[in-house]
PDB file of C-alpha atoms and ligand atoms in Angstrom:
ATOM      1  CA  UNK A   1      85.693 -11.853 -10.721  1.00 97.00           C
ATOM      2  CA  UNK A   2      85.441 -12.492  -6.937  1.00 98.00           C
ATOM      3  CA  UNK A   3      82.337 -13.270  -4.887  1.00 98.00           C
ATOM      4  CA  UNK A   4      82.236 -11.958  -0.898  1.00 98.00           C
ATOM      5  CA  UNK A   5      79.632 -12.676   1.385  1.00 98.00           C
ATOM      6  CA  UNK A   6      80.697  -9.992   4.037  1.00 98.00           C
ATOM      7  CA  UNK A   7      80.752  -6.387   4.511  1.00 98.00           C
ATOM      8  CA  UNK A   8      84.552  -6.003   5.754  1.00 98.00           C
ATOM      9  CA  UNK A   9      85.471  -8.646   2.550  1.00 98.00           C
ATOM     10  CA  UNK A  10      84.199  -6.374   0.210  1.00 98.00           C
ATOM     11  CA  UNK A  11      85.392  -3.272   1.258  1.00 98.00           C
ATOM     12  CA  UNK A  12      88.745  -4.942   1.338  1.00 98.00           C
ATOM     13  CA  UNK A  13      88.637  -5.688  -2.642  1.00 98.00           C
ATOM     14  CA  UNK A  14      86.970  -2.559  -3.043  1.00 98.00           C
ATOM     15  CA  UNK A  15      89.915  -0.622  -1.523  1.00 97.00           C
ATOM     16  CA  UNK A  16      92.556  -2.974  -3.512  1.00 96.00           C
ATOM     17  CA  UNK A  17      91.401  -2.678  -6.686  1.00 93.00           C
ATOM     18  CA  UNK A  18      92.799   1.014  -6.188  1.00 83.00           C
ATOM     19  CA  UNK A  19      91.773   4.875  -6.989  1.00 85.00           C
ATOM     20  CA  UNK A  20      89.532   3.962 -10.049  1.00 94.00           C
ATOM     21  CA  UNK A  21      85.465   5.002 -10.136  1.00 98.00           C
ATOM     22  CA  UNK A  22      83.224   2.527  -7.937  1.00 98.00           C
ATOM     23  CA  UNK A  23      79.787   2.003  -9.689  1.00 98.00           C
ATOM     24  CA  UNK A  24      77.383  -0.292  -7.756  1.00 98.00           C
ATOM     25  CA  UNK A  25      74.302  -1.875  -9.705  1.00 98.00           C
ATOM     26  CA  UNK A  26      72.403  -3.733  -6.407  1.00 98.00           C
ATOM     27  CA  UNK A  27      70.104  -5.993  -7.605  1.00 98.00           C
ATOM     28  CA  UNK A  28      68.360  -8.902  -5.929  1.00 98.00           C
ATOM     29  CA  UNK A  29      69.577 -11.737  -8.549  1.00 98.00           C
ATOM     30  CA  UNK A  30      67.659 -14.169 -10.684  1.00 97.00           C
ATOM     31  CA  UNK A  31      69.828 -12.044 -13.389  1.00 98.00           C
ATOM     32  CA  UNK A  32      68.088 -11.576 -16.887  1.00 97.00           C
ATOM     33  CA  UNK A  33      68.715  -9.661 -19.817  1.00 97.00           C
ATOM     34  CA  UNK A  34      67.522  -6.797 -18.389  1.00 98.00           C
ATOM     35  CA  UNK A  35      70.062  -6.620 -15.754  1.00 98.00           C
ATOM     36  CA  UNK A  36      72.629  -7.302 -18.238  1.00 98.00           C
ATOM     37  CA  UNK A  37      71.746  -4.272 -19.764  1.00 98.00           C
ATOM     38  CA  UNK A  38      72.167  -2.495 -16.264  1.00 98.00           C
ATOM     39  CA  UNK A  39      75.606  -4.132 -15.534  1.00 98.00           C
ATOM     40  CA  UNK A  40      76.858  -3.340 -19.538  1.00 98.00           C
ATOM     41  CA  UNK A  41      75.883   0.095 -18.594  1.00 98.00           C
ATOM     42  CA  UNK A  42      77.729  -0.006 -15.395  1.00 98.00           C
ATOM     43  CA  UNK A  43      81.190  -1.541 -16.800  1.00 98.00           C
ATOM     44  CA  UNK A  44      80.856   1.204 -19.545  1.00 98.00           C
ATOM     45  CA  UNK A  45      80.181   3.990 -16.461  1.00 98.00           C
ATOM     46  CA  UNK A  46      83.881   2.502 -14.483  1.00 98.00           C
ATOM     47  CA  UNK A  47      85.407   2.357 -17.739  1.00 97.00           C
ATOM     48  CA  UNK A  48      88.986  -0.243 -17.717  1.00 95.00           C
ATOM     49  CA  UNK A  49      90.643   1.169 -14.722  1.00 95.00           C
ATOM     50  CA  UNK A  50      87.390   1.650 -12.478  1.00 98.00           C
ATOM     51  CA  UNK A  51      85.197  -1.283 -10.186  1.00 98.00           C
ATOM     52  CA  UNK A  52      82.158  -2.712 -11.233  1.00 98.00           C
ATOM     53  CA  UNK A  53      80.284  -4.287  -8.131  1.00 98.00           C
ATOM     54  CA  UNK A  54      77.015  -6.028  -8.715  1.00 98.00           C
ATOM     55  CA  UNK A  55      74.650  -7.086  -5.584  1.00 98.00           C
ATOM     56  CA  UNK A  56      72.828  -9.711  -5.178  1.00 98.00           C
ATOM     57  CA  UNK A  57      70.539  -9.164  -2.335  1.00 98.00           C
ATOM     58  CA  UNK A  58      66.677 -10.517  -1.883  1.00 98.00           C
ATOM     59  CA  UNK A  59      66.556  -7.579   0.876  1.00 98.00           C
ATOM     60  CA  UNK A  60      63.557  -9.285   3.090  1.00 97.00           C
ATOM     61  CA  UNK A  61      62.222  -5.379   4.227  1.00 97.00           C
ATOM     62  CA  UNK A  62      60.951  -4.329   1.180  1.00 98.00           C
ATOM     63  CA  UNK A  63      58.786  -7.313   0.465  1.00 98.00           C
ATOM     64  CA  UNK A  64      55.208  -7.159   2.622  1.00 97.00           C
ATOM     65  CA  UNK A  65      53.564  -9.964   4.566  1.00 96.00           C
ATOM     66  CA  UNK A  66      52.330 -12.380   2.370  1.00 94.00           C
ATOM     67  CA  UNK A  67      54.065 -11.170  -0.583  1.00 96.00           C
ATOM     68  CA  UNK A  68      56.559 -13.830  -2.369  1.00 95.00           C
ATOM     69  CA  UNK A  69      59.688 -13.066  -0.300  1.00 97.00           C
ATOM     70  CA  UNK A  70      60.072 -17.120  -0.049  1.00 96.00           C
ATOM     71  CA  UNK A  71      59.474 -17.613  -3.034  1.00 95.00           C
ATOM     72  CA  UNK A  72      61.682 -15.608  -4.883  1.00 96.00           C
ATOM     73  CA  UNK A  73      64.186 -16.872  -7.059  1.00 96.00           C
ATOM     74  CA  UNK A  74      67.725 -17.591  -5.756  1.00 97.00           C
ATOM     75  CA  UNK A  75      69.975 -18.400  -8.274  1.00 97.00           C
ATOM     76  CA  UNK A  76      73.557 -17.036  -7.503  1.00 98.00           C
ATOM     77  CA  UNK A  77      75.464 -19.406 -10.038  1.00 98.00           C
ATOM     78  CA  UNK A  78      73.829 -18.653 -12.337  1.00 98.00           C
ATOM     79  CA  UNK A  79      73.741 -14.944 -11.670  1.00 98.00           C
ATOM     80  CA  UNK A  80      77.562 -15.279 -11.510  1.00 98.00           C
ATOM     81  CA  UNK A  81      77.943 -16.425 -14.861  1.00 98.00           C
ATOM     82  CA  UNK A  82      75.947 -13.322 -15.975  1.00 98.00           C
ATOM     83  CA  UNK A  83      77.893 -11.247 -13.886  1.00 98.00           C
ATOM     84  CA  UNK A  84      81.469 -12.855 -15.773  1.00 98.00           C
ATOM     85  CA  UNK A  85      80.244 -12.972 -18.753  1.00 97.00           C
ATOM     86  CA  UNK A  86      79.270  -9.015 -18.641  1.00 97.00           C
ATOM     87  CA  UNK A  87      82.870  -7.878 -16.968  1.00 97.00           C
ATOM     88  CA  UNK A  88      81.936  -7.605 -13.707  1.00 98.00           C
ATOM     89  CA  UNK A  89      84.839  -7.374 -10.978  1.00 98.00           C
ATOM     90  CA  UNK A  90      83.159  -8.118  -7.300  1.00 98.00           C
ATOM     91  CA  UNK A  91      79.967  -9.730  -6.506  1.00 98.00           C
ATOM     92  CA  UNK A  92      78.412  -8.710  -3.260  1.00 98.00           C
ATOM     93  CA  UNK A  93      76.264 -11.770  -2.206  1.00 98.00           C
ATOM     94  CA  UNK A  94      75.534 -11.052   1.500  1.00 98.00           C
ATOM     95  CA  UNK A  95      73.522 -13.255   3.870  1.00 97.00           C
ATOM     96  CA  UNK A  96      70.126 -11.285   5.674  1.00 97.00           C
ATOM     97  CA  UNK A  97      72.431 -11.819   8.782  1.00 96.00           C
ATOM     98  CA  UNK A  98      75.318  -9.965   7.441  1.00 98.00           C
ATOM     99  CA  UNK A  99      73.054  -6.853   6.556  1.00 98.00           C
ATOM    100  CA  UNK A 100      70.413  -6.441   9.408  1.00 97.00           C
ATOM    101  CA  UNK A 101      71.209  -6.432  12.918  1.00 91.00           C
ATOM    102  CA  UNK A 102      68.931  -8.150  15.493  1.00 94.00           C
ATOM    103  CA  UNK A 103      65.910  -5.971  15.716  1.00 92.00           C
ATOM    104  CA  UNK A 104      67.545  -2.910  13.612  1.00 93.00           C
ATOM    105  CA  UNK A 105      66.165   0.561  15.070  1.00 96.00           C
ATOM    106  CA  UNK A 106      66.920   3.136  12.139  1.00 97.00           C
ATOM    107  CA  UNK A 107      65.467   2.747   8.713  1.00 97.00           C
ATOM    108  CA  UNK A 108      65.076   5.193   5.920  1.00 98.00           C
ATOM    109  CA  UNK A 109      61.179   6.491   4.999  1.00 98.00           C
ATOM    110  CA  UNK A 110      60.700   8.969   1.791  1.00 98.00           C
ATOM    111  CA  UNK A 111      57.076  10.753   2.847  1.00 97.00           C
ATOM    112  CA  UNK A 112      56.206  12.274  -0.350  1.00 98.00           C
ATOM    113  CA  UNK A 113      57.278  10.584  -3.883  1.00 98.00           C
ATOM    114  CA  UNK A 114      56.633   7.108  -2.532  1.00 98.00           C
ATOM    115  CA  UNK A 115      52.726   8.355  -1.258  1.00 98.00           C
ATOM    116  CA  UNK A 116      50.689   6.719  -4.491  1.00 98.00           C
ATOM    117  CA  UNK A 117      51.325   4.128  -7.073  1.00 98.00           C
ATOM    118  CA  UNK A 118      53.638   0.836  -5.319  1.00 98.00           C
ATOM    119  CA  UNK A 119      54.351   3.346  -2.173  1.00 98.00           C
ATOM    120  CA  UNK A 120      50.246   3.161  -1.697  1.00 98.00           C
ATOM    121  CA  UNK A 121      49.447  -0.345  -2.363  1.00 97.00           C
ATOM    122  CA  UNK A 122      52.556  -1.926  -1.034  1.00 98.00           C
ATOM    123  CA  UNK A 123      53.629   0.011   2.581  1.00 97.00           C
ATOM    124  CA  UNK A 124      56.454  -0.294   3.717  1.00 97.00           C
ATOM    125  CA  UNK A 125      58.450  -1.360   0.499  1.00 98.00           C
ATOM    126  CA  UNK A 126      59.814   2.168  -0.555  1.00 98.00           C
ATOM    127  CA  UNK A 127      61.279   2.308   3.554  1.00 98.00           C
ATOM    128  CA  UNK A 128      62.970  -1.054   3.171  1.00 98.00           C
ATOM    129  CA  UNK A 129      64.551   0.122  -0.524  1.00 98.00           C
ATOM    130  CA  UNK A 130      65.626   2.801   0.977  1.00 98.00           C
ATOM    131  CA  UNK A 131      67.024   1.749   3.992  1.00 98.00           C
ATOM    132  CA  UNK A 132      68.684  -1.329   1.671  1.00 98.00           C
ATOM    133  CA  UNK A 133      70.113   1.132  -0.779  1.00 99.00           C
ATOM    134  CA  UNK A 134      71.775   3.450   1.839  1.00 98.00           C
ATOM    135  CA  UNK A 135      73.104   0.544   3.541  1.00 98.00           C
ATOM    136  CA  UNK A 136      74.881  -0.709   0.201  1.00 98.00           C
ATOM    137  CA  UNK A 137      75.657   3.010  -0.752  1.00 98.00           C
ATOM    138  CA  UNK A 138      77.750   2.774   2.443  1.00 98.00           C
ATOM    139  CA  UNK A 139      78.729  -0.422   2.471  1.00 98.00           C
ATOM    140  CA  UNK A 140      80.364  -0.022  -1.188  1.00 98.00           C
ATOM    141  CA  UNK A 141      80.310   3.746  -1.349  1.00 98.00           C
ATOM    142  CA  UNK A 142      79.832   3.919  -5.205  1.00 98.00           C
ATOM    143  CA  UNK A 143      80.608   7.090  -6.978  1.00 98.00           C
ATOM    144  CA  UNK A 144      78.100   6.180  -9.618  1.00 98.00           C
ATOM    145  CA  UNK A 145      75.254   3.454  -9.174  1.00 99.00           C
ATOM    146  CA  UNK A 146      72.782   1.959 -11.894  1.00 98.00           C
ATOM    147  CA  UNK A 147      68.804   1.027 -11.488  1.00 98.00           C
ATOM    148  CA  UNK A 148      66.543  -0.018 -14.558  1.00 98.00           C
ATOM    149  CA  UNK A 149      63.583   2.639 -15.435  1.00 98.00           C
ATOM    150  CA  UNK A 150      61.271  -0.133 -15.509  1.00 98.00           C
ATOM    151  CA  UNK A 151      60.872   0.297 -11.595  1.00 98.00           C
ATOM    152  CA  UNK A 152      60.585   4.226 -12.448  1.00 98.00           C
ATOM    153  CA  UNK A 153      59.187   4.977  -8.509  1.00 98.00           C
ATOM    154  CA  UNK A 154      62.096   3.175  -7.261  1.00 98.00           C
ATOM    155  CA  UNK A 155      64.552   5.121  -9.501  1.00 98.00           C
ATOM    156  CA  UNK A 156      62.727   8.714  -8.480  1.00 98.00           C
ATOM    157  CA  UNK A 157      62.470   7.380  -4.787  1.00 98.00           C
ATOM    158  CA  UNK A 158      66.707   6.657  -4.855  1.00 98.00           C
ATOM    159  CA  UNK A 159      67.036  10.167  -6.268  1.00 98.00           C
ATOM    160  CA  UNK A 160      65.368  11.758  -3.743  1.00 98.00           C
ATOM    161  CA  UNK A 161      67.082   9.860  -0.948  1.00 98.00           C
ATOM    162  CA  UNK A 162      70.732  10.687  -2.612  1.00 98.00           C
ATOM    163  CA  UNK A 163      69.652  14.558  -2.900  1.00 98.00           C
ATOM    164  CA  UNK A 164      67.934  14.823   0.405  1.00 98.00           C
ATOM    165  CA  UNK A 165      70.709  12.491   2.653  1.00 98.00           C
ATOM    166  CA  UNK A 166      73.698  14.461   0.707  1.00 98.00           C
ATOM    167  CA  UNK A 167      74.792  11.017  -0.307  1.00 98.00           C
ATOM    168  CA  UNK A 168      77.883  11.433  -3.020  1.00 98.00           C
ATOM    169  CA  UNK A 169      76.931   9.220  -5.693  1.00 98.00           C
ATOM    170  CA  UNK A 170      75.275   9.930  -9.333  1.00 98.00           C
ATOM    171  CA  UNK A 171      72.079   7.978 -10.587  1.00 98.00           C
ATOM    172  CA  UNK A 172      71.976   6.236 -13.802  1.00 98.00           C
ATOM    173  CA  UNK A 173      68.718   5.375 -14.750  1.00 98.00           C
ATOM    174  CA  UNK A 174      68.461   2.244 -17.485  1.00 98.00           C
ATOM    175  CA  UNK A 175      65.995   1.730 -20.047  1.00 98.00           C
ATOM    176  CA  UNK A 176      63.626  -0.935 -19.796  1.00 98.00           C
ATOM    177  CA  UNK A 177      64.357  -3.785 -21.952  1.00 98.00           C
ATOM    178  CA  UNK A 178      61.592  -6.100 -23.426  1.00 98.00           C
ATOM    179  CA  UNK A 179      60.716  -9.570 -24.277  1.00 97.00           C
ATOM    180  CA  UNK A 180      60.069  -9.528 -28.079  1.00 97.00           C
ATOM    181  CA  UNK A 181      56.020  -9.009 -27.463  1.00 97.00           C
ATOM    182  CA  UNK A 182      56.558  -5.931 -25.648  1.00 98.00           C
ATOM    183  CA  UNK A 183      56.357  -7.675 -21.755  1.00 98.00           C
ATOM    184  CA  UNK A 184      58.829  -6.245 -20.057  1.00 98.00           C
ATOM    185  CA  UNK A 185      61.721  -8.016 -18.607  1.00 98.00           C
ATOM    186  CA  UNK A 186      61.326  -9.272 -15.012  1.00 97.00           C
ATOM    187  CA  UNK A 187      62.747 -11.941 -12.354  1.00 95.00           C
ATOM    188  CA  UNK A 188      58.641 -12.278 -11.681  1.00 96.00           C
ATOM    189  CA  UNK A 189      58.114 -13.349 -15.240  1.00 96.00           C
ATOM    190  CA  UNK A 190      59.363 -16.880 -14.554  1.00 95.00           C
ATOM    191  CA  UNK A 191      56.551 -17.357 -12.387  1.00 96.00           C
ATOM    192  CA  UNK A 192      54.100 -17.135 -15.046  1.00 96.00           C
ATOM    193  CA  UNK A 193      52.631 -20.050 -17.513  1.00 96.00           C
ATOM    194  CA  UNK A 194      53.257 -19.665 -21.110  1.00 96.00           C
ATOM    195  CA  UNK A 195      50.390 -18.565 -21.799  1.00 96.00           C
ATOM    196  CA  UNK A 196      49.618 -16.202 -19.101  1.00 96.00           C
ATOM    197  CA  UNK A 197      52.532 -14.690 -19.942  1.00 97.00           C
ATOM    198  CA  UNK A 198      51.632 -14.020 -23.688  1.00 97.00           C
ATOM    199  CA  UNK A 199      48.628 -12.408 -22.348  1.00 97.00           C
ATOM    200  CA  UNK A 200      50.870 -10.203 -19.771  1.00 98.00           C
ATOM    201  CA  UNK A 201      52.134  -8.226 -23.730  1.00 98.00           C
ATOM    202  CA  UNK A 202      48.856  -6.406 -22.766  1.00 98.00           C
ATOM    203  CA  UNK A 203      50.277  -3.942 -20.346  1.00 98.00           C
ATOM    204  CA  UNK A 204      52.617  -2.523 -22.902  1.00 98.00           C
ATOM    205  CA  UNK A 205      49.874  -2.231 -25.555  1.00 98.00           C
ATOM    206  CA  UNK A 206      47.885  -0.697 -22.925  1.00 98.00           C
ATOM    207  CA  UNK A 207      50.402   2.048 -22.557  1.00 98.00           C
ATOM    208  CA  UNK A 208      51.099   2.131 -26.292  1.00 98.00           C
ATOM    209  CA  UNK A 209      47.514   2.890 -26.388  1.00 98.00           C
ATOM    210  CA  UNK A 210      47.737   5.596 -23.886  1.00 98.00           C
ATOM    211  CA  UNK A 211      50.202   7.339 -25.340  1.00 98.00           C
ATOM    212  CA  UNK A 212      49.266   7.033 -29.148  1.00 97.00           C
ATOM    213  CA  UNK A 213      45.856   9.357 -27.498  1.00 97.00           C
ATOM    214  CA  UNK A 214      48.519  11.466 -25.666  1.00 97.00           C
ATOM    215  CA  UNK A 215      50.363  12.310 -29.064  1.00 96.00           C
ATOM    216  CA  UNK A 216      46.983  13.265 -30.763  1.00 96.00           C
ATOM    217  CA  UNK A 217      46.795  15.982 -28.180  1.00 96.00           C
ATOM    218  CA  UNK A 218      44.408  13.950 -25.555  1.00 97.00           C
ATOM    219  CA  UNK A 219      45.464  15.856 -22.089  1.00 97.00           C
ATOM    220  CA  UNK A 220      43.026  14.499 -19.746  1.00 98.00           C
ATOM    221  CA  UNK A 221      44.222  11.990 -17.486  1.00 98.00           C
ATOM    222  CA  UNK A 222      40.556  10.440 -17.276  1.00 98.00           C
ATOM    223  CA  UNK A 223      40.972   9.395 -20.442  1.00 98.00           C
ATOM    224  CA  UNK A 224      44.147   8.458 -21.002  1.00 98.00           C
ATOM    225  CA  UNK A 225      43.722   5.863 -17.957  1.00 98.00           C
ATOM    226  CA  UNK A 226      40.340   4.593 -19.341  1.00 98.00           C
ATOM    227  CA  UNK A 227      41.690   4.126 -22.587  1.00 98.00           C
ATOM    228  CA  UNK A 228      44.535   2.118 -21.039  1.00 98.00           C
ATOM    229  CA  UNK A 229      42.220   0.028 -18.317  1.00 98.00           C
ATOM    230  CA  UNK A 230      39.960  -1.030 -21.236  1.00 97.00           C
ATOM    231  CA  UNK A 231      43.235  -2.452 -22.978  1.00 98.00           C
ATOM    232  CA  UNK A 232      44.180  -4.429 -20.108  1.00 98.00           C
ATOM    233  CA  UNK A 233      40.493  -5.383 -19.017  1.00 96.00           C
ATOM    234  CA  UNK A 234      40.205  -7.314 -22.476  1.00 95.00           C
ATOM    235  CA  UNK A 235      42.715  -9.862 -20.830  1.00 94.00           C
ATOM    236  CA  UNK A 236      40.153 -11.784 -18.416  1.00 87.00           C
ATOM    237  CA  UNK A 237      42.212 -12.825 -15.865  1.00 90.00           C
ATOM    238  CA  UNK A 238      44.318  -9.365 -15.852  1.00 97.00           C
ATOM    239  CA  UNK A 239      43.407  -7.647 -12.109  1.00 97.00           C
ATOM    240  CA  UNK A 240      44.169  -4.168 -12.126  1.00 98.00           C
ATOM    241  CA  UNK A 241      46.002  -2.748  -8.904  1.00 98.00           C
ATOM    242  CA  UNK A 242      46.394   0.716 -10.547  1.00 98.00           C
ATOM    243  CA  UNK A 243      46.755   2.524 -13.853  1.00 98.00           C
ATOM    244  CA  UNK A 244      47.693   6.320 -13.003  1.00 98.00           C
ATOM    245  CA  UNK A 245      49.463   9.309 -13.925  1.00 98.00           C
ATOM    246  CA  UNK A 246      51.832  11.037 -12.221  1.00 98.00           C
ATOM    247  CA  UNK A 247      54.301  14.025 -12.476  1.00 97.00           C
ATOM    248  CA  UNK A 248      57.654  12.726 -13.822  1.00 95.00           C
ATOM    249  CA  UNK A 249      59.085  14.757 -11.176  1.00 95.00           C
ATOM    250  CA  UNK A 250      57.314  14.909  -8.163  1.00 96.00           C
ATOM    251  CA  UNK A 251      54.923  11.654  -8.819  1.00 98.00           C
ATOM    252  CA  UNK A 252      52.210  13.327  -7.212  1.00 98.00           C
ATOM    253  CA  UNK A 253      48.612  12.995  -9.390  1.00 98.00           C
ATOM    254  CA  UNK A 254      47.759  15.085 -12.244  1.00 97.00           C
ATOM    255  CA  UNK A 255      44.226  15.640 -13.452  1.00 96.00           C
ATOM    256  CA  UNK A 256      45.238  16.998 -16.935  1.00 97.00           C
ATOM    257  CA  UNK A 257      49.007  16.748 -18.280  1.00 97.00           C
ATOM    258  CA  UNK A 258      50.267  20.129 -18.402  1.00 95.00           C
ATOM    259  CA  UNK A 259      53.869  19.193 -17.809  1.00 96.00           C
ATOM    260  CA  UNK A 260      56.107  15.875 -18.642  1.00 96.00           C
ATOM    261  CA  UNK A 261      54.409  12.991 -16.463  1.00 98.00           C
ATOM    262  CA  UNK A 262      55.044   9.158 -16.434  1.00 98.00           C
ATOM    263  CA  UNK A 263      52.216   6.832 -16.388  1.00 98.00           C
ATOM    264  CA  UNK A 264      52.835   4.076 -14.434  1.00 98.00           C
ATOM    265  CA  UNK A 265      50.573   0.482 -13.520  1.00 98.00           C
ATOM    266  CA  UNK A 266      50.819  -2.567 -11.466  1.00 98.00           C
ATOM    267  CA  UNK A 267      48.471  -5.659 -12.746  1.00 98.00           C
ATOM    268  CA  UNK A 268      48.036  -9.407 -11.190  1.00 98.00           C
ATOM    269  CA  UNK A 269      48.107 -12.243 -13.295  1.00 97.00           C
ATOM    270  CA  UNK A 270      47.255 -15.364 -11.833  1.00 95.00           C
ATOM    271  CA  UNK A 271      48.709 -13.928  -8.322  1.00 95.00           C
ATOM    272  CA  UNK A 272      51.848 -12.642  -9.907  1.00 97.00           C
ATOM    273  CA  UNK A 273      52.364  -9.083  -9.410  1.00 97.00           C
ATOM    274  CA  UNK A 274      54.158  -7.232 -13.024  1.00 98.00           C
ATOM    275  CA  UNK A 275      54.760  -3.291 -13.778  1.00 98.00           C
ATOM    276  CA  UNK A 276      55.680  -1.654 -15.891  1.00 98.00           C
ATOM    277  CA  UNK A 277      55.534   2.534 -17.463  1.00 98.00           C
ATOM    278  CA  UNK A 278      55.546   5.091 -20.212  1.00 98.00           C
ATOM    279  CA  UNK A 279      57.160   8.804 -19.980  1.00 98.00           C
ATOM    280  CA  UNK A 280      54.292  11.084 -21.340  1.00 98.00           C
ATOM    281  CA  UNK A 281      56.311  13.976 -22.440  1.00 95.00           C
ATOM    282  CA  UNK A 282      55.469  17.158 -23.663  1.00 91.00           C
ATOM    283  CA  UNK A 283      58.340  17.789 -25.504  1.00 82.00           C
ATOM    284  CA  UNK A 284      58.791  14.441 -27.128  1.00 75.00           C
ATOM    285  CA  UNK A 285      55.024  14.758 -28.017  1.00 71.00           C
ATOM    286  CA  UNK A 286      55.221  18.019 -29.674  1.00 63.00           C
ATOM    287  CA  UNK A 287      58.377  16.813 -32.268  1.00 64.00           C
ATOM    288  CA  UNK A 288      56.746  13.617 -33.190  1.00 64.00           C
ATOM    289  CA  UNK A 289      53.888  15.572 -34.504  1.00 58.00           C
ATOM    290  CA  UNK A 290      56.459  17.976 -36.575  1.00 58.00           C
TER     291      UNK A 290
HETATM  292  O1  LIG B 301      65.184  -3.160  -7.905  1.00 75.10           O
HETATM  293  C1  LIG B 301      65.613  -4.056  -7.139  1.00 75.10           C
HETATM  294  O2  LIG B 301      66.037  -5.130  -7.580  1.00 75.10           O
HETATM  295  C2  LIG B 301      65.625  -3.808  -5.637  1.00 75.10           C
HETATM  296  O3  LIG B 301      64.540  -3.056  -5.245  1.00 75.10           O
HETATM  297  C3  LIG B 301      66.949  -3.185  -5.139  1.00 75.10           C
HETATM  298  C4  LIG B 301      67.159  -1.792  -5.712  1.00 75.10           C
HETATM  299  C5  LIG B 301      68.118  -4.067  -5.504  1.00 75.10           C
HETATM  300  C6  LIG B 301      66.921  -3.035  -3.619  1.00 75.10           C
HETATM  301  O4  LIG B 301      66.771  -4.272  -2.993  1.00 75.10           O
END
């Protein structure tokens, strides 16, 4: 496994390692088990004769002002031991100065599936994703490239970018794997005390609650929200940024679920921002109730 710090470096390796399928998984580091899952996924997607390339990027354009761009953890050792340990080939550890030009002109904005959820109450993050992603779509020019459903905005966002920009690579979307009390696997999570972070379980029993009213036939989004909110609000020190549903598709607001929808939340704990989702399906629904 090689590490390369600049664009022309990586290309170079890229182009070596010969004719074989290219599948990029960008991430911005502090590796966990959840992005082992994504890179497993990825060495399985270029198979023995294809390139896996992992990212490690903390991209500053997608993180607002006074968000925890500073803050967030570096740790490209031991990232790379991940990264060896789960058969990757090239690391692609670029410095800020490497991808963004002095005072960069262009940047990529998505105007409609970015418009509620994280594209509301963070702007400007979905434009600096974007704008990342193409950059390391062109920069590596994956056939194939891998992103964890946790983030399921992000993943829709990226699709709609590749579909609408003609870009030729395939998404791979990754289950969302979970600490052993449900909390959902996250870089963020290390900033939380031990017992803040037991608490933090609630958002997945909040959606478990959710959708245990969704598979008793419960179609109103009022309700399936409230009964979700009241989960979370049991946790004092929980502060709700949103609980919604969406379209699955479109992620546009529903009032009643008449067609497979997603829904989606961002909560604070103790100044750390976590999400997390469920897929409310209609089909899925119907054949759990056969
Ligand atoms: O999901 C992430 O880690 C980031 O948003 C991504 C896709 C690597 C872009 O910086």
């Amino acid at each position: 496994m090689e590490v390369f710090r600049s664009i022309s470096e990586i290309r170079q390796a890229i182009a070596r390692r010969g004719g074989g399928r290219v599948v990029l998984v960008p991430t911005m580091g502090a590796l966990h088990e959840g992005h082992r899952s994504l890179i497993e996924e990825g060495r399985d997607l270029a198979g023995e004769d294809g390139v896996l390339v992992v990212s490690i990027f903390v991209n500053p354009t997608q993180f607002g002002a006074g968000e925890d761009f500073e803050d967030y953890p570096r740790t490209l050792d031991a990232d790379s031991r991940i990264c060896e340990e789960s058969g990757v080939d090239l690391i692609f550890a670029p410095l800020a100065k490497e991808m963004y030009a002095p005072n960069p002109s262009v940047k990529v904005i998505e105007e409609s599936v970015t418009t509620h959820l994280c594209g509301a109450s963070r702007p400007g993050h979905f434009s600096g994703v974007c704008t990342v992603v193409a950059k390391l779509f062109n920069i590596v020019r994956p056939d194939v490239a891998v992103f964890g459903k946790k983030d399921a905005q992000q993943l829709a966002v990226i699709r709609r970018m590749v579909h609408d920009l003609n870009f030729p690579v395939d998404i791979f979307g990754v289950e969302t794997v979970r600490e052993d009390s449900g909390l959902a696997l996250s870089s963020r999570n290390q900033y939380l005390e031990a017992e803040t972070r037991k608490d933090a379980a609630v958002l997945r029993q909040a959606l478990l609650a959710a959708e245990e009213k969704f598979i008793r036939g419960e179609r109103s989004v009022r309700a399936l929200v409230d009964a979700a909110t009241n989960r979370i609000s049991s946790v004092g020190e929980a502060r709700i940024d949103y609980v919604e549903i969406v379209n699955n598709d479109t992620f546009q607001p529903v009032e009643e679920i008449q067609s497979d929808a997603v829904m989606a939340l961002a909560v604070f704990f103790d100044g750390t921002r976590l999400i997390d989702n469920i897929d409310l399906n209609l089909k899925d629904c119907l054949s759990s109730l056969d």
